[in-house]
mmCIF file of C-alpha atoms in Angstrom:
data_model
loop_
_atom_site.group_PDB
_atom_site.id
_atom_site.type_symbol
_atom_site.label_atom_id
_atom_site.label_comp_id
_atom_site.label_asym_id
_atom_site.label_seq_id
_atom_site.Cartn_x
_atom_site.Cartn_y
_atom_site.Cartn_z
ATOM 1 C CA MET A 1 4.239 51.895 84.988
ATOM 2 C CA GLN A 2 1.942 51.036 82.141
ATOM 3 C CA ALA A 3 2.356 54.533 80.651
ATOM 4 C CA LEU A 4 6.160 54.175 80.817
ATOM 5 C CA HIS A 5 5.975 50.814 79.054
ATOM 6 C CA SER A 6 3.756 52.223 76.300
ATOM 7 C CA SER A 7 6.115 55.209 75.764
ATOM 8 C CA VAL A 8 9.149 52.888 75.480
ATOM 9 C CA HIS A 9 7.309 50.694 72.992
ATOM 10 C CA ALA A 10 6.332 53.733 70.888
ATOM 11 C CA SER A 11 9.924 55.025 70.881
ATOM 12 C CA GLY A 12 11.191 51.568 69.770
ATOM 13 C CA VAL A 13 8.727 51.414 66.873
ATOM 14 C CA GLU A 14 9.702 54.912 65.806
ATOM 15 C CA HIS A 15 13.408 53.983 65.883
ATOM 16 C CA GLN A 16 12.808 50.856 63.738
ATOM 17 C CA GLY A 17 10.850 52.908 61.186
ATOM 18 C CA HIS A 18 13.645 55.468 61.013
ATOM 19 C CA VAL A 19 16.234 52.704 60.425
ATOM 20 C CA ARG A 20 14.131 51.155 57.657
ATOM 21 C CA PHE A 21 13.727 54.547 55.994
ATOM 22 C CA GLU A 22 17.497 55.126 56.027
ATOM 23 C CA ARG A 23 18.145 51.652 54.593
ATOM 24 C CA GLY A 24 15.605 52.191 51.783
ATOM 25 C CA LEU A 25 17.138 55.582 50.963
ATOM 26 C CA ALA A 26 20.634 54.053 50.788
ATOM 27 C CA VAL A 27 19.434 51.220 48.514
ATOM 28 C CA ALA A 28 17.708 53.714 46.197
ATOM 29 C CA MET A 29 20.876 55.854 45.959
ATOM 30 C CA TRP A 30 22.979 52.746 45.236
ATOM 31 C CA ILE A 31 20.598 51.571 42.472
ATOM 32 C CA GLN A 32 20.642 55.058 40.935
ATOM 33 C CA GLU A 33 24.452 55.035 40.986
ATOM 34 C CA LEU A 34 24.564 51.626 39.278
ATOM 35 C CA ALA A 35 22.030 52.746 36.658
ATOM 36 C CA GLU A 36 24.273 55.566 35.423
ATOM 37 C CA PRO A 37 26.229 54.664 32.231
ATOM 38 C CA LYS A 38 29.899 53.905 32.533
ATOM 39 C CA GLU A 39 32.179 56.702 31.398
ATOM 40 C CA VAL A 40 34.407 55.901 28.471
ATOM 41 C CA ALA A 41 38.040 56.497 29.312
ATOM 42 C CA CYS A 42 39.079 57.659 25.843
ATOM 43 C CA ALA A 43 35.836 59.234 24.667
ATOM 44 C CA ASN A 44 36.940 62.861 25.244
ATOM 45 C CA ASP A 45 40.536 62.387 24.131
ATOM 46 C CA PRO A 46 41.177 64.788 21.210
ATOM 47 C CA ARG A 47 44.155 62.737 20.012
ATOM 48 C CA LEU A 48 42.016 59.684 19.137
ATOM 49 C CA VAL A 49 41.327 60.517 15.498
ATOM 50 C CA TRP A 50 40.754 57.891 12.855
ATOM 51 C CA ARG A 51 43.948 57.077 10.902
ATOM 52 C CA ASN A 52 46.185 59.338 12.919
ATOM 53 C CA GLN A 53 49.801 58.486 13.652
ATOM 54 C CA GLU A 54 49.647 59.251 17.357
ATOM 55 C CA THR A 55 49.641 56.536 19.998
ATOM 56 C CA ILE A 56 46.766 55.929 22.351
ATOM 57 C CA TRP A 57 48.941 56.095 25.436
ATOM 58 C CA THR A 58 51.604 58.744 25.991
ATOM 59 C CA LEU A 59 55.101 57.310 25.621
ATOM 60 C CA SER A 60 57.477 57.914 28.443
ATOM 61 C CA GLN A 61 60.824 59.640 27.949
ATOM 62 C CA GLY A 62 62.657 56.423 28.720
ATOM 63 C CA ALA A 63 60.729 54.513 26.042
ATOM 64 C CA VAL A 64 61.434 57.227 23.467
ATOM 65 C CA THR A 65 65.206 57.337 24.109
ATOM 66 C CA ALA A 66 65.601 53.554 24.589
ATOM 67 C CA ARG A 67 67.841 51.616 22.210
ATOM 68 C CA PRO A 68 66.668 48.126 21.200
ATOM 69 C CA PRO A 69 69.028 45.155 21.599
ATOM 70 C CA PRO A 70 70.420 43.389 18.482
ATOM 71 C CA ARG A 71 67.891 40.572 18.906
ATOM 72 C CA THR A 72 64.939 42.992 18.719
ATOM 73 C CA VAL A 73 66.447 44.693 15.675
ATOM 74 C CA ALA A 74 66.842 41.305 13.956
ATOM 75 C CA LEU A 75 63.224 40.347 14.717
ATOM 76 C CA ALA A 76 61.926 43.724 13.496
ATOM 77 C CA LYS A 77 63.311 43.212 9.982
ATOM 78 C CA PRO A 78 60.594 42.311 7.447
ATOM 79 C CA ARG A 79 60.590 38.876 5.887
ATOM 80 C CA GLN A 80 62.471 38.694 2.606
ATOM 81 C CA ASP A 81 60.300 38.232 -0.486
ATOM 82 C CA PHE A 82 61.990 35.688 -2.700
ATOM 83 C CA GLY A 83 59.320 36.033 -5.416
ATOM 84 C CA LYS A 84 60.665 39.414 -6.547
ATOM 85 C CA ARG A 85 63.979 37.898 -7.595
ATOM 86 C CA GLN A 86 62.357 35.415 -9.949
ATOM 87 C CA CYS A 87 62.422 36.633 -13.538
ATOM 88 C CA ARG A 88 59.050 35.643 -14.924
ATOM 89 C CA SER A 89 57.759 37.033 -18.158
ATOM 90 C CA VAL A 90 54.130 37.853 -18.726
ATOM 91 C CA LEU A 91 52.791 36.072 -21.778
ATOM 92 C CA LEU A 92 50.623 37.782 -24.338
ATOM 93 C CA TYR A 93 47.546 35.554 -24.054
ATOM 94 C CA ASN A 94 47.470 34.754 -20.330
ATOM 95 C CA HIS A 95 44.986 37.447 -19.240
ATOM 96 C CA GLY A 96 47.537 39.344 -17.136
ATOM 97 C CA ARG A 97 48.670 36.404 -15.003
ATOM 98 C CA GLU A 98 52.336 35.609 -14.517
ATOM 99 C CA SER A 99 53.671 32.734 -16.560
ATOM 100 C CA THR A 100 55.114 29.640 -14.905
ATOM 101 C CA ILE A 101 57.799 29.547 -17.622
ATOM 102 C CA ARG A 102 60.822 31.285 -16.205
ATOM 103 C CA GLU A 103 63.404 33.071 -18.270
ATOM 104 C CA ARG A 104 66.499 31.001 -18.831
ATOM 105 C CA PRO A 105 69.826 32.514 -17.804
ATOM 106 C CA PRO A 106 72.148 33.199 -20.779
ATOM 107 C CA LEU A 107 74.822 30.746 -19.539
ATOM 108 C CA MET A 108 72.354 27.856 -19.347
ATOM 109 C CA ASP A 109 72.597 27.200 -23.113
ATOM 110 C CA PHE A 110 76.356 26.601 -22.838
ATOM 111 C CA GLY A 111 76.196 24.297 -19.801
ATOM 112 C CA PHE A 112 76.498 20.507 -19.855
ATOM 113 C CA PRO A 113 74.162 18.237 -17.851
ATOM 114 C CA SER A 114 75.550 16.121 -15.080
ATOM 115 C CA GLU A 115 75.749 12.330 -15.126
ATOM 116 C CA ARG A 116 72.740 12.165 -12.820
ATOM 117 C CA LEU A 117 70.607 14.202 -15.242
ATOM 118 C CA LEU A 118 71.730 12.078 -18.184
ATOM 119 C CA LYS A 119 70.792 8.937 -16.302
ATOM 120 C CA LEU A 120 67.361 10.322 -15.346
ATOM 121 C CA SER A 121 66.662 11.420 -18.912
ATOM 122 C CA GLU A 122 67.140 7.922 -20.348
ATOM 123 C CA PRO A 123 63.828 6.340 -21.475
ATOM 124 C CA LYS A 124 62.393 3.487 -19.502
ATOM 125 C CA LYS A 125 63.437 0.104 -20.880
ATOM 126 C CA TYR A 126 60.953 -2.639 -21.610
ATOM 127 C CA PRO A 127 61.144 -5.820 -19.493
ATOM 128 C CA ALA A 128 62.608 -8.898 -21.147
ATOM 129 C CA ALA A 129 59.374 -10.878 -20.687
ATOM 130 C CA TYR A 130 57.414 -8.171 -22.520
ATOM 131 C CA LEU A 131 59.861 -8.131 -25.429
ATOM 132 C CA GLN A 132 59.609 -11.897 -25.762
ATOM 133 C CA GLN A 133 55.794 -11.807 -25.962
ATOM 134 C CA ARG A 134 55.654 -8.981 -28.519
ATOM 135 C CA PRO A 135 54.946 -10.118 -32.096
ATOM 136 C CA ARG A 136 57.195 -7.393 -33.541
ATOM 137 C CA GLN A 137 59.960 -5.112 -32.364
ATOM 138 C CA SER A 138 58.547 -1.892 -33.816
ATOM 139 C CA PRO A 139 55.091 -0.386 -33.267
ATOM 140 C CA GLU A 140 54.826 0.192 -37.021
ATOM 141 C CA TRP A 141 53.442 -2.660 -39.067
ATOM 142 C CA PRO A 142 55.864 -3.908 -41.744
ATOM 143 C CA VAL A 143 54.455 -3.470 -45.245
ATOM 144 C CA SER A 144 55.125 -6.309 -47.655
ATOM 145 C CA PRO A 145 56.523 -5.653 -51.189
ATOM 146 C CA ALA A 146 53.317 -7.055 -52.714
ATOM 147 C CA ALA A 147 51.282 -4.449 -50.854
ATOM 148 C CA LEU A 148 53.636 -1.704 -51.971
ATOM 149 C CA SER A 149 53.332 -2.673 -55.667
ATOM 150 C CA TYR A 150 49.576 -3.383 -55.523
ATOM 151 C CA LYS A 151 47.274 -1.551 -57.929
ATOM 152 C CA ALA A 152 43.903 -0.544 -56.488
ATOM 153 C CA SER A 153 40.759 -1.625 -58.309
ATOM 154 C CA PRO A 154 38.160 0.891 -59.563
ATOM 155 C CA ARG A 155 35.860 -0.100 -56.653
ATOM 156 C CA ILE A 156 38.541 0.719 -54.065
ATOM 157 C CA LEU A 157 39.276 4.011 -55.784
ATOM 158 C CA GLU A 158 35.584 4.830 -55.715
ATOM 159 C CA LEU A 159 35.328 4.041 -52.005
ATOM 160 C CA ALA A 160 38.486 6.051 -51.259
ATOM 161 C CA ARG A 161 37.040 9.150 -52.897
ATOM 162 C CA PRO A 162 35.863 11.641 -50.212
ATOM 163 C CA LYS A 163 32.197 12.375 -49.918
ATOM 164 C CA VAL A 164 31.068 15.284 -52.083
ATOM 165 C CA LEU A 165 28.749 17.940 -50.690
ATOM 166 C CA HIS A 166 25.214 18.258 -51.950
ATOM 167 C CA PRO A 167 24.801 20.608 -54.924
ATOM 168 C CA GLU A 168 22.262 22.709 -52.999
ATOM 169 C CA PHE A 169 24.409 22.889 -49.849
ATOM 170 C CA LEU A 170 24.805 26.385 -48.428
ATOM 171 C CA LEU A 171 27.443 27.430 -45.950
ATOM 172 C CA ALA A 172 26.376 28.468 -42.477
ATOM 173 C CA ARG A 173 25.369 32.091 -42.329
ATOM 174 C CA GLU A 174 27.144 34.371 -39.914
ATOM 175 C CA VAL A 175 25.471 34.901 -36.583
ATOM 176 C CA PRO A 176 25.226 38.718 -36.739
ATOM 177 C CA THR A 177 23.019 39.071 -39.815
ATOM 178 C CA ARG A 178 23.550 42.366 -41.537
ATOM 179 C CA VAL A 179 20.354 44.319 -42.068
ATOM 180 C CA THR A 180 20.203 46.227 -45.291
ATOM 181 C CA ASN A 181 19.325 49.905 -45.406
ATOM 182 C CA VAL A 182 16.205 49.168 -47.418
ATOM 183 C CA ALA A 183 14.939 46.747 -44.754
ATOM 184 C CA ALA A 184 15.800 49.176 -41.966
ATOM 185 C CA LEU A 185 13.872 52.036 -43.604
ATOM 186 C CA ALA A 186 10.954 49.910 -44.847
ATOM 187 C CA ARG A 187 7.420 50.514 -43.577
ATOM 188 C CA ALA A 188 4.941 47.712 -43.076
ATOM 189 C CA SER A 189 1.766 47.847 -45.116
ATOM 190 C CA SER A 190 -1.705 47.775 -43.609
ATOM 191 C CA ARG A 191 -2.010 44.101 -44.569
ATOM 192 C CA LEU A 192 1.183 43.166 -42.673
ATOM 193 C CA GLN A 193 0.083 45.160 -39.648
ATOM 194 C CA ARG A 194 -3.275 43.390 -39.625
ATOM 195 C CA LEU A 195 -1.573 39.973 -39.912
ATOM 196 C CA ALA A 196 0.839 40.872 -37.098
ATOM 197 C CA GLU A 197 -1.995 41.454 -34.656
ATOM 198 C CA PRO A 198 -2.541 38.578 -32.160
ATOM 199 C CA ARG A 199 -5.451 36.312 -32.792
ATOM 200 C CA ILE A 200 -8.319 36.872 -30.368
ATOM 201 C CA ARG A 201 -9.885 33.633 -29.245
ATOM 202 C CA LYS A 202 -13.290 33.417 -27.690
ATOM 203 C CA VAL A 203 -13.375 31.989 -24.193
ATOM 204 C CA THR A 204 -15.687 28.968 -24.242
ATOM 205 C CA CYS A 205 -15.104 27.597 -20.749
ATOM 206 C CA PHE A 206 -18.052 29.513 -19.309
ATOM 207 C CA TYR A 207 -21.130 31.441 -20.450
ATOM 208 C CA GLU A 208 -22.408 34.689 -19.088
ATOM 209 C CA HIS A 209 -26.032 34.592 -17.936
ATOM 210 C CA SER A 210 -28.307 36.970 -16.150
ATOM 211 C CA PHE A 211 -28.959 34.714 -13.113
ATOM 212 C CA LEU A 212 -26.765 32.254 -11.201
ATOM 213 C CA GLU A 213 -29.221 29.330 -11.178
ATOM 214 C CA SER A 214 -28.919 28.777 -14.935
ATOM 215 C CA VAL A 215 -26.941 25.901 -16.408
ATOM 216 C CA ILE A 216 -23.325 26.224 -17.429
ATOM 217 C CA ARG A 217 -24.061 25.521 -21.110
ATOM 218 C CA PRO A 218 -27.351 26.571 -22.694
ATOM 219 C CA VAL A 219 -29.592 23.633 -23.585
ATOM 220 C CA SER A 220 -31.596 23.999 -26.765
ATOM 221 C CA LYS A 221 -35.371 23.494 -26.825
ATOM 222 C CA LEU A 222 -35.082 20.471 -29.122
ATOM 223 C CA ALA A 223 -32.765 18.778 -26.615
ATOM 224 C CA GLN A 224 -35.189 19.490 -23.798
ATOM 225 C CA GLU A 225 -38.135 17.968 -25.762
ATOM 226 C CA ALA A 226 -36.190 14.979 -27.128
ATOM 227 C CA ILE A 227 -37.345 11.428 -26.252
ATOM 228 C CA ALA A 228 -34.646 8.857 -25.469
ATOM 229 C CA SER A 229 -34.607 5.645 -27.471
ATOM 230 C CA PRO A 230 -34.716 2.200 -25.809
ATOM 231 C CA ARG A 231 -30.980 1.761 -26.484
ATOM 232 C CA ILE A 232 -30.130 4.993 -24.687
ATOM 233 C CA LEU A 233 -32.329 4.007 -21.766
ATOM 234 C CA GLU A 234 -30.547 0.658 -21.587
ATOM 235 C CA LEU A 235 -27.148 2.329 -21.614
ATOM 236 C CA ALA A 236 -28.238 4.858 -19.007
ATOM 237 C CA ARG A 237 -29.329 2.129 -16.600
ATOM 238 C CA ALA A 238 -26.917 1.834 -13.647
ATOM 239 C CA LYS A 239 -24.829 -1.295 -13.273
ATOM 240 C CA ARG A 240 -26.455 -3.834 -10.952
ATOM 241 C CA LEU A 241 -24.762 -5.788 -8.228
ATOM 242 C CA HIS A 242 -24.236 -9.524 -8.380
ATOM 243 C CA PRO A 243 -27.120 -11.625 -7.019
ATOM 244 C CA ASP A 244 -24.811 -13.271 -4.460
ATOM 245 C CA TYR A 245 -23.344 -9.964 -3.349
ATOM 246 C CA VAL A 246 -23.235 -9.547 0.432
ATOM 247 C CA PRO A 247 -22.727 -6.006 1.706
ATOM 248 C CA LEU A 248 -20.000 -5.240 4.228
ATOM 249 C CA ARG A 249 -20.816 -5.917 7.837
ATOM 250 C CA ASP A 250 -20.790 -2.995 10.240
ATOM 251 C CA ALA A 251 -17.806 -2.511 12.494
ATOM 252 C CA GLU A 252 -20.082 -3.012 15.500
ATOM 253 C CA TRP A 253 -22.820 -5.602 15.628
ATOM 254 C CA PRO A 254 -25.019 -6.752 18.490
ATOM 255 C CA VAL A 255 -23.983 -9.804 20.481
ATOM 256 C CA THR A 256 -26.627 -12.492 20.825
ATOM 257 C CA GLU A 257 -27.966 -13.582 24.183
ATOM 258 C CA ALA A 258 -26.704 -17.117 23.593
ATOM 259 C CA ALA A 259 -23.165 -15.819 23.127
ATOM 260 C CA LYS A 260 -23.427 -13.751 26.292
ATOM 261 C CA HIS A 261 -24.460 -16.762 28.419
ATOM 262 C CA ALA A 262 -22.235 -19.322 26.679
ATOM 263 C CA VAL A 263 -19.808 -21.334 28.827
ATOM 264 C CA ALA A 264 -16.466 -22.322 27.309
ATOM 265 C CA THR A 265 -15.547 -26.017 27.305
ATOM 266 C CA PRO A 266 -12.342 -27.226 28.938
ATOM 267 C CA ARG A 267 -10.838 -27.671 25.472
ATOM 268 C CA LEU A 268 -11.493 -24.034 24.528
ATOM 269 C CA VAL A 269 -10.034 -22.879 27.840
ATOM 270 C CA GLU A 270 -6.955 -24.993 27.152
ATOM 271 C CA LEU A 271 -6.579 -23.594 23.633
ATOM 272 C CA ALA A 272 -7.111 -20.022 24.846
ATOM 273 C CA GLN A 273 -4.128 -20.139 27.148
ATOM 274 C CA PRO A 274 -1.071 -18.401 25.633
ATOM 275 C CA CYS A 275 1.898 -20.493 24.589
ATOM 276 C CA LYS A 276 4.687 -20.391 27.131
ATOM 277 C CA ARG A 277 8.094 -19.858 25.593
ATOM 278 C CA PRO A 278 11.419 -19.258 27.283
ATOM 279 C CA PRO A 279 12.646 -15.666 27.211
ATOM 280 C CA MET A 280 14.918 -14.565 24.387
ATOM 281 C CA GLY A 281 17.646 -13.677 26.836
ATOM 282 C CA ALA A 282 17.972 -17.317 27.867
ATOM 283 C CA ALA A 283 18.217 -18.556 24.252
ATOM 284 C CA GLN A 284 21.881 -17.550 23.975
ATOM 285 C CA PHE A 285 22.754 -19.802 26.917
ATOM 286 C CA ASN A 286 21.007 -22.844 25.399
ATOM 287 C CA PRO A 287 23.533 -24.834 23.300
ATOM 288 C CA ASP A 288 20.768 -26.854 21.567
ATOM 289 C CA VAL A 289 18.642 -23.893 20.539
ATOM 290 C CA PHE A 290 19.234 -24.464 16.796
ATOM 291 C CA THR A 291 19.461 -28.251 16.939
ATOM 292 C CA VAL A 292 16.845 -30.189 14.950
ATOM 293 C CA LYS A 293 15.319 -33.086 16.778
ATOM 294 C CA GLU A 294 15.691 -36.650 15.452
ATOM 295 C CA ALA A 295 11.920 -37.120 15.391
ATOM 296 C CA ALA A 296 11.586 -34.027 13.170
ATOM 297 C CA LYS A 297 14.196 -35.388 10.760
ATOM 298 C CA LYS A 298 12.281 -38.676 10.327
ATOM 299 C CA ALA A 299 8.801 -37.126 10.223
ATOM 300 C CA THR A 300 6.605 -37.627 7.155
ATOM 301 C CA CYS A 301 4.106 -34.959 6.211
ATOM 302 C CA SER A 302 0.516 -35.912 5.564
ATOM 303 C CA ALA A 303 -1.374 -35.529 2.304
ATOM 304 C CA ARG A 304 -3.103 -32.433 3.668
ATOM 305 C CA ILE A 305 0.193 -30.713 4.438
ATOM 306 C CA GLN A 306 1.496 -31.583 0.991
ATOM 307 C CA ASP A 307 -1.679 -30.125 -0.513
ATOM 308 C CA LEU A 308 -1.275 -26.896 1.470
ATOM 309 C CA ALA A 309 2.459 -26.638 0.632
ATOM 310 C CA ARG A 310 1.807 -26.807 -3.115
ATOM 311 C CA PRO A 311 2.031 -23.292 -4.664
ATOM 312 C CA ILE A 312 -1.059 -21.732 -6.171
ATOM 313 C CA LYS A 313 -1.126 -21.827 -9.962
ATOM 314 C CA ARG A 314 -2.079 -18.503 -11.507
#
């Protein structure tokens, strides 16, 4: 009985392993099928050539022999271009663009405008109030007979004379200066070539020395053996601090034992308590929040407050 049970158990395990193997093989074949690239429907079509006149799909015989209805024929007509009928001349100096000035028909010169055009072409009339306020009817100033028969003095004639150019004035030379043949074929002398060379300046911002520990600028022996005068020693002395100068205290300083064991008085405890104020949300519900009390209106400041309120004179 035990042998039969063990054989059945072995056969069941073998069957489960066979099922798992078949499932794994099917999944692998399905993944391989999905991994293959998708075939392009029109990739091998010889008719698909760039800029050919053939259709992608083959037209049926019914579509070839079909007759469109009148509505389709009317919709297939191209839109009419009204710009071709306009006679516009191309001006000479407009860089090839069409002119907005259209050619006038020959019969337009012999036509008469309508009453509407004549009415629109009338100039705008001035209001009566404006004509009453104007000092004169015409924009031109009237010239009196005395001014017409007036003889100008020599001073006025001198001032009316236009300003004369300076005797040494020369007109502006043309931009493209013409080079003469002599200047074009001339050869510079050795002196001009030497003057045309750039000036070589000596670099004085550093000195080249044999070792790195040397000074930037060489110090002469006389400067090294010189003795400073009392005035130079006085000027070289560093500026001293004020006698009452107190240096800055450190950010941290030790706390004394007396401060550690000190006990605050009831008054200090009372002053140390924070001031209790109503919340800001409740201020909008208080109708007397901006009302000044009567006692504050009648209060008189002390001499100390007046002294503190006085601005500092600088």
